Every structure is written in C-alpha cells, then in structure tokens.
Amino acid sequence: MKRIFQSMALSALVLVGLVGCDYDSRVVKDTNPVRVAEMQRSLRDLWLGHIYWMQHAVLNNALNSSAKQAAAETEVLANAKQIASAVTSYYGEARSEALFTLLIDHIAALKEYSKATIEGNTPQQDEALARLASNSDDIAVFLNGVNPHHLSKDTVRGLIAAHVAHHVLQINQYKRKEYAKLDETWPMMRQHVYDIADCLTIALVKQFPSQFS
C-alpha cells in the first residue's frame, strides 16, 4: 500500500498536465483577472494552511507533545472548515458541509496513520492507508459530482492521492528523524497543494464565469 501512494505522488503531476488542469490564464480570458487571482490566492493560502498545521500536528505527535498537538489539530479543523466554506457561495451550504465531512475523514485517517507509524503498528498503518485511499475516491466522486464538466474523477483522485502520499512520506520521515529529507519534502508538498488550488480555481471559473466577471 505504501508503494502505491509513493507511485501516485510521482505520477500525479503528469496526470494533471495531461488533463489540462494547469493554471492557464487563457481559459479565463473573458473574466476579471483580478477576481480570478483573488480566488486562486485564497485557495492556495487555505491549502497551504492545511499542510502547515498538519505538519505541526504530526511533528508534535512524534514528539509526544499532547498540548501542542491538540492546538495544532484545532487549527487543522478550523482550516478544513474554511476550505469547505470557500465553495459555499457556489455549491450551497449542504455541499459545503459534505466537503467538510470528507476533509475531516482525510485528517482523521492521517492522524491514524501517524499514530500507527509512531507505535510501529503495521496492520494499523495499512488500515489507515486503505481509509485514505477510500477517502481520496470519495473526494473525487464528490468534486466530479458538483462540477462534472471541469473536474474529472481521475484528475481529482490523482491530485488527492499524491497529496496523501506527501503526508505519508512526511510522517515516515519524522518517524525516522530524517530532517534533511523533510526540508526537501516541504517544497514539494507546497507546490502540489498550489496545483490543487489552481485546478479548483480554474474549474470554478469555467463553471461559474459570471461570478468572476
């Protein structure tokens, strides 16, 4: 299972390029570039916040710092709510809550994997990885459901699976105290969540061009 996620991490950026989900100003030429840029920046900041606070939750979990871990997890949940709320004006409150639930499941499975890794519990690691894979599928189905013409299931599944693979890699590096490698992992994680944000931005602009005019 671990090798599957690592493979996805390497292939996801290729997949994004093939399906045309790169951030390309040409696809939004009839909209207000300022409004588009604002959405892009907002989503990038929110997804960056997700990996920032998850990193702190994982680090404090590895260091057995319960108070700091609890504080970081509070921020993780608040950030997930913000990500879900960012699409409320487009998809409505019910769908925003559904996305929030999916993000909470994503976070919970990552916490489960982190705990199992620290304890050296391989069966529990595998269970967490299976849960993360299932959640990636669920997020893909959800986003394709709300935006079927501009967010394909395969694209979203590849993006989220690679995102998960980065978290898994980071957790394993904390466990092995590979701090130099962690410094290399962070820029990769950051760029990938920017890719996720940009893909979502373009999909929203294509689906709701009048809201970006």
PDB file of C-alpha atoms in Angstrom:
ATOM      1  CA  MET A   1       0.000   0.000   0.000  1.00  0.00           C
ATOM      2  CA  LYS A   2       2.820   2.433   0.835  1.00  0.00           C
ATOM      3  CA  ARG A   3       4.423   1.831  -2.562  1.00  0.00           C
ATOM      4  CA  ILE A   4       1.109   2.579  -4.270  1.00  0.00           C
ATOM      5  CA  PHE A   5       0.909   6.005  -2.650  1.00  0.00           C
ATOM      6  CA  GLN A   6       4.556   6.762  -3.442  1.00  0.00           C
ATOM      7  CA  SER A   7       3.938   5.882  -7.091  1.00  0.00           C
ATOM      8  CA  MET A   8       0.908   8.170  -7.163  1.00  0.00           C
ATOM      9  CA  ALA A   9       2.976  11.012  -5.754  1.00  0.00           C
ATOM     10  CA  LEU A  10       5.366  10.736  -8.685  1.00  0.00           C
ATOM     11  CA  SER A  11       2.696  10.367 -11.374  1.00  0.00           C
ATOM     12  CA  ALA A  12       0.072  12.878 -10.270  1.00  0.00           C
ATOM     13  CA  LEU A  13       1.733  15.962 -11.714  1.00  0.00           C
ATOM     14  CA  VAL A  14       1.984  14.210 -15.063  1.00  0.00           C
ATOM     15  CA  LEU A  15      -1.716  13.377 -14.843  1.00  0.00           C
ATOM     16  CA  VAL A  16      -2.636  16.978 -14.088  1.00  0.00           C
ATOM     17  CA  GLY A  17      -0.748  18.166 -17.144  1.00  0.00           C
ATOM     18  CA  LEU A  18      -2.411  15.609 -19.388  1.00  0.00           C
ATOM     19  CA  VAL A  19      -5.945  16.553 -18.391  1.00  0.00           C
ATOM     20  CA  GLY A  20      -5.307  20.272 -18.766  1.00  0.00           C
ATOM     21  CA  CYS A  21      -5.739  21.299 -15.158  1.00  0.00           C
ATOM     22  CA  ASP A  22      -2.672  23.522 -15.112  1.00  0.00           C
ATOM     23  CA  TYR A  23      -3.316  27.127 -14.192  1.00  0.00           C
ATOM     24  CA  ASP A  24      -3.648  28.822 -17.580  1.00  0.00           C
ATOM     25  CA  SER A  25      -4.893  32.378 -17.905  1.00  0.00           C
ATOM     26  CA  ARG A  26      -6.142  31.653 -21.439  1.00  0.00           C
ATOM     27  CA  VAL A  27      -9.085  29.639 -20.124  1.00  0.00           C
ATOM     28  CA  VAL A  28     -10.397  32.638 -18.184  1.00  0.00           C
ATOM     29  CA  LYS A  29      -9.743  35.391 -20.711  1.00  0.00           C
ATOM     30  CA  ASP A  30     -13.371  36.600 -20.615  1.00  0.00           C
ATOM     31  CA  THR A  31     -13.419  37.058 -16.851  1.00  0.00           C
ATOM     32  CA  ASN A  32     -11.969  39.620 -14.494  1.00  0.00           C
ATOM     33  CA  PRO A  33      -8.358  38.536 -13.880  1.00  0.00           C
ATOM     34  CA  VAL A  34      -8.320  40.285 -10.514  1.00  0.00           C
ATOM     35  CA  ARG A  35     -11.238  38.235  -9.207  1.00  0.00           C
ATOM     36  CA  VAL A  36      -9.737  35.061 -10.575  1.00  0.00           C
ATOM     37  CA  ALA A  37      -6.398  35.860  -8.946  1.00  0.00           C
ATOM     38  CA  GLU A  38      -8.146  36.541  -5.639  1.00  0.00           C
ATOM     39  CA  MET A  39      -9.782  33.111  -5.693  1.00  0.00           C
ATOM     40  CA  GLN A  40      -6.520  31.449  -6.671  1.00  0.00           C
ATOM     41  CA  ARG A  41      -4.648  33.200  -3.853  1.00  0.00           C
ATOM     42  CA  SER A  42      -7.372  32.398  -1.320  1.00  0.00           C
ATOM     43  CA  LEU A  43      -7.443  28.695  -2.161  1.00  0.00           C
ATOM     44  CA  ARG A  44      -3.656  28.488  -2.242  1.00  0.00           C
ATOM     45  CA  ASP A  45      -3.458  30.060   1.218  1.00  0.00           C
ATOM     46  CA  LEU A  46      -6.084  27.683   2.591  1.00  0.00           C
ATOM     47  CA  TRP A  47      -4.433  24.543   1.208  1.00  0.00           C
ATOM     48  CA  LEU A  48      -1.042  25.766   2.373  1.00  0.00           C
ATOM     49  CA  GLY A  49      -2.582  26.213   5.818  1.00  0.00           C
ATOM     50  CA  HIS A  50      -3.762  22.613   5.686  1.00  0.00           C
ATOM     51  CA  ILE A  51      -0.289  21.145   5.186  1.00  0.00           C
ATOM     52  CA  TYR A  52       1.275  23.659   7.590  1.00  0.00           C
ATOM     53  CA  TRP A  53      -0.976  22.706  10.500  1.00  0.00           C
ATOM     54  CA  MET A  54      -0.953  19.007   9.655  1.00  0.00           C
ATOM     55  CA  GLN A  55       2.837  19.155   9.701  1.00  0.00           C
ATOM     56  CA  HIS A  56       2.747  20.620  13.198  1.00  0.00           C
ATOM     57  CA  ALA A  57       0.205  18.064  14.365  1.00  0.00           C
ATOM     58  CA  VAL A  58       2.379  15.231  13.036  1.00  0.00           C
ATOM     59  CA  LEU A  59       5.555  16.720  14.500  1.00  0.00           C
ATOM     60  CA  ASN A  60       4.039  17.199  17.926  1.00  0.00           C
ATOM     61  CA  ASN A  61       2.560  13.707  17.760  1.00  0.00           C
ATOM     62  CA  ALA A  62       6.009  12.304  17.030  1.00  0.00           C
ATOM     63  CA  LEU A  63       7.471  14.332  19.900  1.00  0.00           C
ATOM     64  CA  ASN A  64       4.615  13.247  22.192  1.00  0.00           C
ATOM     65  CA  SER A  65       3.704  16.857  22.899  1.00  0.00           C
ATOM     66  CA  SER A  66      -0.015  16.443  23.567  1.00  0.00           C
ATOM     67  CA  ALA A  67      -0.826  20.080  24.362  1.00  0.00           C
ATOM     68  CA  LYS A  68       0.867  21.414  21.237  1.00  0.00           C
ATOM     69  CA  GLN A  69      -0.612  18.615  19.168  1.00  0.00           C
ATOM     70  CA  ALA A  70      -4.114  19.491  20.370  1.00  0.00           C
ATOM     71  CA  ALA A  71      -3.552  23.141  19.487  1.00  0.00           C
ATOM     72  CA  ALA A  72      -2.332  22.207  16.001  1.00  0.00           C
ATOM     73  CA  GLU A  73      -5.285  19.876  15.461  1.00  0.00           C
ATOM     74  CA  THR A  74      -7.676  22.670  16.420  1.00  0.00           C
ATOM     75  CA  GLU A  75      -6.127  24.778  13.663  1.00  0.00           C
ATOM     76  CA  VAL A  76      -6.310  21.852  11.221  1.00  0.00           C
ATOM     77  CA  LEU A  77     -10.055  21.519  11.795  1.00  0.00           C
ATOM     78  CA  ALA A  78     -10.633  25.270  11.549  1.00  0.00           C
ATOM     79  CA  ASN A  79      -8.720  25.316   8.280  1.00  0.00           C
ATOM     80  CA  ALA A  80     -10.789  22.417   6.898  1.00  0.00           C
ATOM     81  CA  LYS A  81     -13.930  24.387   7.684  1.00  0.00           C
ATOM     82  CA  GLN A  82     -12.507  27.393   5.833  1.00  0.00           C
ATOM     83  CA  ILE A  83     -11.694  25.299   2.756  1.00  0.00           C
ATOM     84  CA  ALA A  84     -15.228  23.919   2.700  1.00  0.00           C
ATOM     85  CA  SER A  85     -16.740  27.347   3.292  1.00  0.00           C
ATOM     86  CA  ALA A  86     -14.824  28.754   0.314  1.00  0.00           C
ATOM     87  CA  VAL A  87     -17.227  26.959  -2.057  1.00  0.00           C
ATOM     88  CA  THR A  88     -20.469  27.674  -0.183  1.00  0.00           C
ATOM     89  CA  SER A  89     -21.453  30.564  -2.439  1.00  0.00           C
ATOM     90  CA  TYR A  90     -21.104  28.279  -5.474  1.00  0.00           C
ATOM     91  CA  TYR A  91     -22.492  24.962  -4.273  1.00  0.00           C
ATOM     92  CA  GLY A  92     -24.581  25.804  -1.230  1.00  0.00           C
ATOM     93  CA  GLU A  93     -24.403  25.043   2.475  1.00  0.00           C
ATOM     94  CA  ALA A  94     -25.249  21.328   2.254  1.00  0.00           C
ATOM     95  CA  ARG A  95     -22.483  20.580  -0.238  1.00  0.00           C
ATOM     96  CA  SER A  96     -20.057  22.709   1.735  1.00  0.00           C
ATOM     97  CA  GLU A  97     -20.827  20.601   4.807  1.00  0.00           C
ATOM     98  CA  ALA A  98     -20.373  17.438   2.758  1.00  0.00           C
ATOM     99  CA  LEU A  99     -16.917  18.613   1.681  1.00  0.00           C
ATOM    100  CA  PHE A 100     -16.072  19.469   5.265  1.00  0.00           C
ATOM    101  CA  THR A 101     -17.012  15.938   6.326  1.00  0.00           C
ATOM    102  CA  LEU A 102     -14.739  14.491   3.635  1.00  0.00           C
ATOM    103  CA  LEU A 103     -11.860  16.701   4.768  1.00  0.00           C
ATOM    104  CA  ILE A 104     -12.404  15.632   8.377  1.00  0.00           C
ATOM    105  CA  ASP A 105     -12.210  12.000   7.279  1.00  0.00           C
ATOM    106  CA  HIS A 106      -8.974  12.800   5.431  1.00  0.00           C
ATOM    107  CA  ILE A 107      -7.497  14.383   8.563  1.00  0.00           C
ATOM    108  CA  ALA A 108      -8.655  11.587  10.852  1.00  0.00           C
ATOM    109  CA  ALA A 109      -7.071   8.928   8.635  1.00  0.00           C
ATOM    110  CA  LEU A 110      -3.795  10.858   8.554  1.00  0.00           C
ATOM    111  CA  LYS A 111      -3.832  11.066  12.350  1.00  0.00           C
ATOM    112  CA  GLU A 112      -4.484   7.340  12.477  1.00  0.00           C
ATOM    113  CA  TYR A 113      -1.548   6.686  10.161  1.00  0.00           C
ATOM    114  CA  SER A 114       0.717   8.973  12.193  1.00  0.00           C
ATOM    115  CA  LYS A 115      -0.192   7.235  15.448  1.00  0.00           C
ATOM    116  CA  ALA A 116       0.328   3.783  13.933  1.00  0.00           C
ATOM    117  CA  THR A 117       3.692   4.822  12.489  1.00  0.00           C
ATOM    118  CA  ILE A 118       4.939   6.114  15.828  1.00  0.00           C
ATOM    119  CA  GLU A 119       3.829   2.890  17.503  1.00  0.00           C
ATOM    120  CA  GLY A 120       5.248   0.703  14.748  1.00  0.00           C
ATOM    121  CA  ASN A 121       1.832  -0.868  14.209  1.00  0.00           C
ATOM    122  CA  THR A 122       1.967  -2.079  10.592  1.00  0.00           C
ATOM    123  CA  PRO A 123      -1.587  -3.515  10.407  1.00  0.00           C
ATOM    124  CA  GLN A 124      -2.998  -0.219  11.673  1.00  0.00           C
ATOM    125  CA  GLN A 125      -0.844   1.662   9.160  1.00  0.00           C
ATOM    126  CA  ASP A 126      -2.333  -0.432   6.379  1.00  0.00           C
ATOM    127  CA  GLU A 127      -5.845   0.206   7.656  1.00  0.00           C
ATOM    128  CA  ALA A 128      -5.191   3.938   7.684  1.00  0.00           C
ATOM    129  CA  LEU A 129      -3.778   3.832   4.166  1.00  0.00           C
ATOM    130  CA  ALA A 130      -6.828   1.939   2.937  1.00  0.00           C
ATOM    131  CA  ARG A 131      -9.052   4.535   4.602  1.00  0.00           C
ATOM    132  CA  LEU A 132      -7.070   7.324   2.930  1.00  0.00           C
ATOM    133  CA  ALA A 133      -7.406   5.650  -0.463  1.00  0.00           C
ATOM    134  CA  SER A 134     -11.155   5.295   0.016  1.00  0.00           C
ATOM    135  CA  ASN A 135     -11.401   8.924   1.095  1.00  0.00           C
ATOM    136  CA  SER A 136      -9.470  10.035  -1.992  1.00  0.00           C
ATOM    137  CA  ASP A 137     -12.063   8.229  -4.103  1.00  0.00           C
ATOM    138  CA  ASP A 138     -14.893   9.841  -2.141  1.00  0.00           C
ATOM    139  CA  ILE A 139     -13.456  13.332  -2.645  1.00  0.00           C
ATOM    140  CA  ALA A 140     -13.052  12.612  -6.361  1.00  0.00           C
ATOM    141  CA  VAL A 141     -16.669  11.469  -6.643  1.00  0.00           C
ATOM    142  CA  PHE A 142     -17.896  14.498  -4.704  1.00  0.00           C
ATOM    143  CA  LEU A 143     -15.995  17.127  -6.703  1.00  0.00           C
ATOM    144  CA  ASN A 144     -16.854  15.466 -10.002  1.00  0.00           C
ATOM    145  CA  GLY A 145     -20.471  15.410  -8.852  1.00  0.00           C
ATOM    146  CA  VAL A 146     -20.620  19.154  -8.221  1.00  0.00           C
ATOM    147  CA  ASN A 147     -18.542  20.062 -11.285  1.00  0.00           C
ATOM    148  CA  PRO A 148     -18.789  17.165 -13.755  1.00  0.00           C
ATOM    149  CA  HIS A 149     -17.562  19.040 -16.813  1.00  0.00           C
ATOM    150  CA  HIS A 150     -14.395  20.508 -15.351  1.00  0.00           C
ATOM    151  CA  LEU A 151     -13.286  18.164 -12.556  1.00  0.00           C
ATOM    152  CA  SER A 152     -12.880  14.590 -13.734  1.00  0.00           C
ATOM    153  CA  LYS A 153     -12.775  11.824 -11.161  1.00  0.00           C
ATOM    154  CA  ASP A 154      -9.372  10.644 -12.372  1.00  0.00           C
ATOM    155  CA  THR A 155      -7.873  14.115 -12.109  1.00  0.00           C
ATOM    156  CA  VAL A 156      -9.133  14.737  -8.590  1.00  0.00           C
ATOM    157  CA  ARG A 157      -8.286  11.220  -7.442  1.00  0.00           C
ATOM    158  CA  GLY A 158      -4.726  11.629  -8.719  1.00  0.00           C
ATOM    159  CA  LEU A 159      -4.316  15.014  -7.070  1.00  0.00           C
ATOM    160  CA  ILE A 160      -5.624  13.887  -3.679  1.00  0.00           C
ATOM    161  CA  ALA A 161      -3.763  10.563  -3.765  1.00  0.00           C
ATOM    162  CA  ALA A 162      -0.494  12.374  -4.417  1.00  0.00           C
ATOM    163  CA  HIS A 163      -1.317  14.828  -1.637  1.00  0.00           C
ATOM    164  CA  VAL A 164      -1.857  11.888   0.717  1.00  0.00           C
ATOM    165  CA  ALA A 165       1.422  10.334  -0.424  1.00  0.00           C
ATOM    166  CA  HIS A 166       3.243  13.506   0.558  1.00  0.00           C
ATOM    167  CA  HIS A 167       1.698  13.411   4.039  1.00  0.00           C
ATOM    168  CA  VAL A 168       2.665   9.744   4.399  1.00  0.00           C
ATOM    169  CA  LEU A 169       6.203  10.476   3.293  1.00  0.00           C
ATOM    170  CA  GLN A 170       6.462  13.339   5.773  1.00  0.00           C
ATOM    171  CA  ILE A 171       5.148  11.215   8.647  1.00  0.00           C
ATOM    172  CA  ASN A 172       7.639   8.461   7.871  1.00  0.00           C
ATOM    173  CA  GLN A 173      10.482  10.960   7.702  1.00  0.00           C
ATOM    174  CA  TYR A 174       9.553  12.353  11.118  1.00  0.00           C
ATOM    175  CA  LYS A 175       9.492   8.820  12.491  1.00  0.00           C
ATOM    176  CA  ARG A 176      12.979   8.114  11.081  1.00  0.00           C
ATOM    177  CA  LYS A 177      14.251  11.582  12.090  1.00  0.00           C
ATOM    178  CA  GLU A 178      15.275  12.293   8.508  1.00  0.00           C
ATOM    179  CA  TYR A 179      15.251  16.040   8.992  1.00  0.00           C
ATOM    180  CA  ALA A 180      17.324  16.881   5.924  1.00  0.00           C
ATOM    181  CA  LYS A 181      14.863  14.961   3.764  1.00  0.00           C
ATOM    182  CA  LEU A 182      11.970  16.761   5.436  1.00  0.00           C
ATOM    183  CA  ASP A 183      13.408  20.034   4.187  1.00  0.00           C
ATOM    184  CA  GLU A 184      13.188  18.628   0.667  1.00  0.00           C
ATOM    185  CA  THR A 185       9.679  17.268   1.123  1.00  0.00           C
ATOM    186  CA  TRP A 186       8.087  20.541   2.212  1.00  0.00           C
ATOM    187  CA  PRO A 187       8.603  22.476  -1.073  1.00  0.00           C
ATOM    188  CA  MET A 188       7.190  19.500  -2.972  1.00  0.00           C
ATOM    189  CA  MET A 189       4.114  19.422  -0.725  1.00  0.00           C
ATOM    190  CA  ARG A 190       3.651  23.167  -1.031  1.00  0.00           C
ATOM    191  CA  GLN A 191       3.839  23.154  -4.821  1.00  0.00           C
ATOM    192  CA  HIS A 192       1.397  20.296  -5.034  1.00  0.00           C
ATOM    193  CA  VAL A 193      -1.264  21.964  -2.883  1.00  0.00           C
ATOM    194  CA  TYR A 194      -0.818  25.027  -5.092  1.00  0.00           C
ATOM    195  CA  ASP A 195      -1.577  22.744  -8.043  1.00  0.00           C
ATOM    196  CA  ILE A 196      -4.713  21.524  -6.261  1.00  0.00           C
ATOM    197  CA  ALA A 197      -5.810  25.094  -5.542  1.00  0.00           C
ATOM    198  CA  ASP A 198      -5.148  26.200  -9.104  1.00  0.00           C
ATOM    199  CA  CYS A 199      -7.061  23.270 -10.532  1.00  0.00           C
ATOM    200  CA  LEU A 200     -10.051  24.032  -8.312  1.00  0.00           C
ATOM    201  CA  THR A 201      -9.860  27.716  -9.225  1.00  0.00           C
ATOM    202  CA  ILE A 202      -9.935  27.057 -12.946  1.00  0.00           C
ATOM    203  CA  ALA A 203     -12.785  24.576 -12.522  1.00  0.00           C
ATOM    204  CA  LEU A 204     -14.844  27.127 -10.592  1.00  0.00           C
ATOM    205  CA  VAL A 205     -14.163  29.880 -13.112  1.00  0.00           C
ATOM    206  CA  LYS A 206     -15.184  27.643 -16.015  1.00  0.00           C
ATOM    207  CA  GLN A 207     -18.345  26.526 -14.229  1.00  0.00           C
ATOM    208  CA  PHE A 208     -19.371  29.956 -12.904  1.00  0.00           C
ATOM    209  CA  PRO A 209     -17.844  32.538 -15.279  1.00  0.00           C
ATOM    210  CA  SER A 210     -20.434  35.178 -14.423  1.00  0.00           C
ATOM    211  CA  GLN A 211     -19.285  35.179 -10.786  1.00  0.00           C
ATOM    212  CA  PHE A 212     -15.783  36.133 -11.946  1.00  0.00           C
ATOM    213  CA  SER A 213     -16.763  38.845 -14.408  1.00  0.00           C
TER     214      SER A 213
END
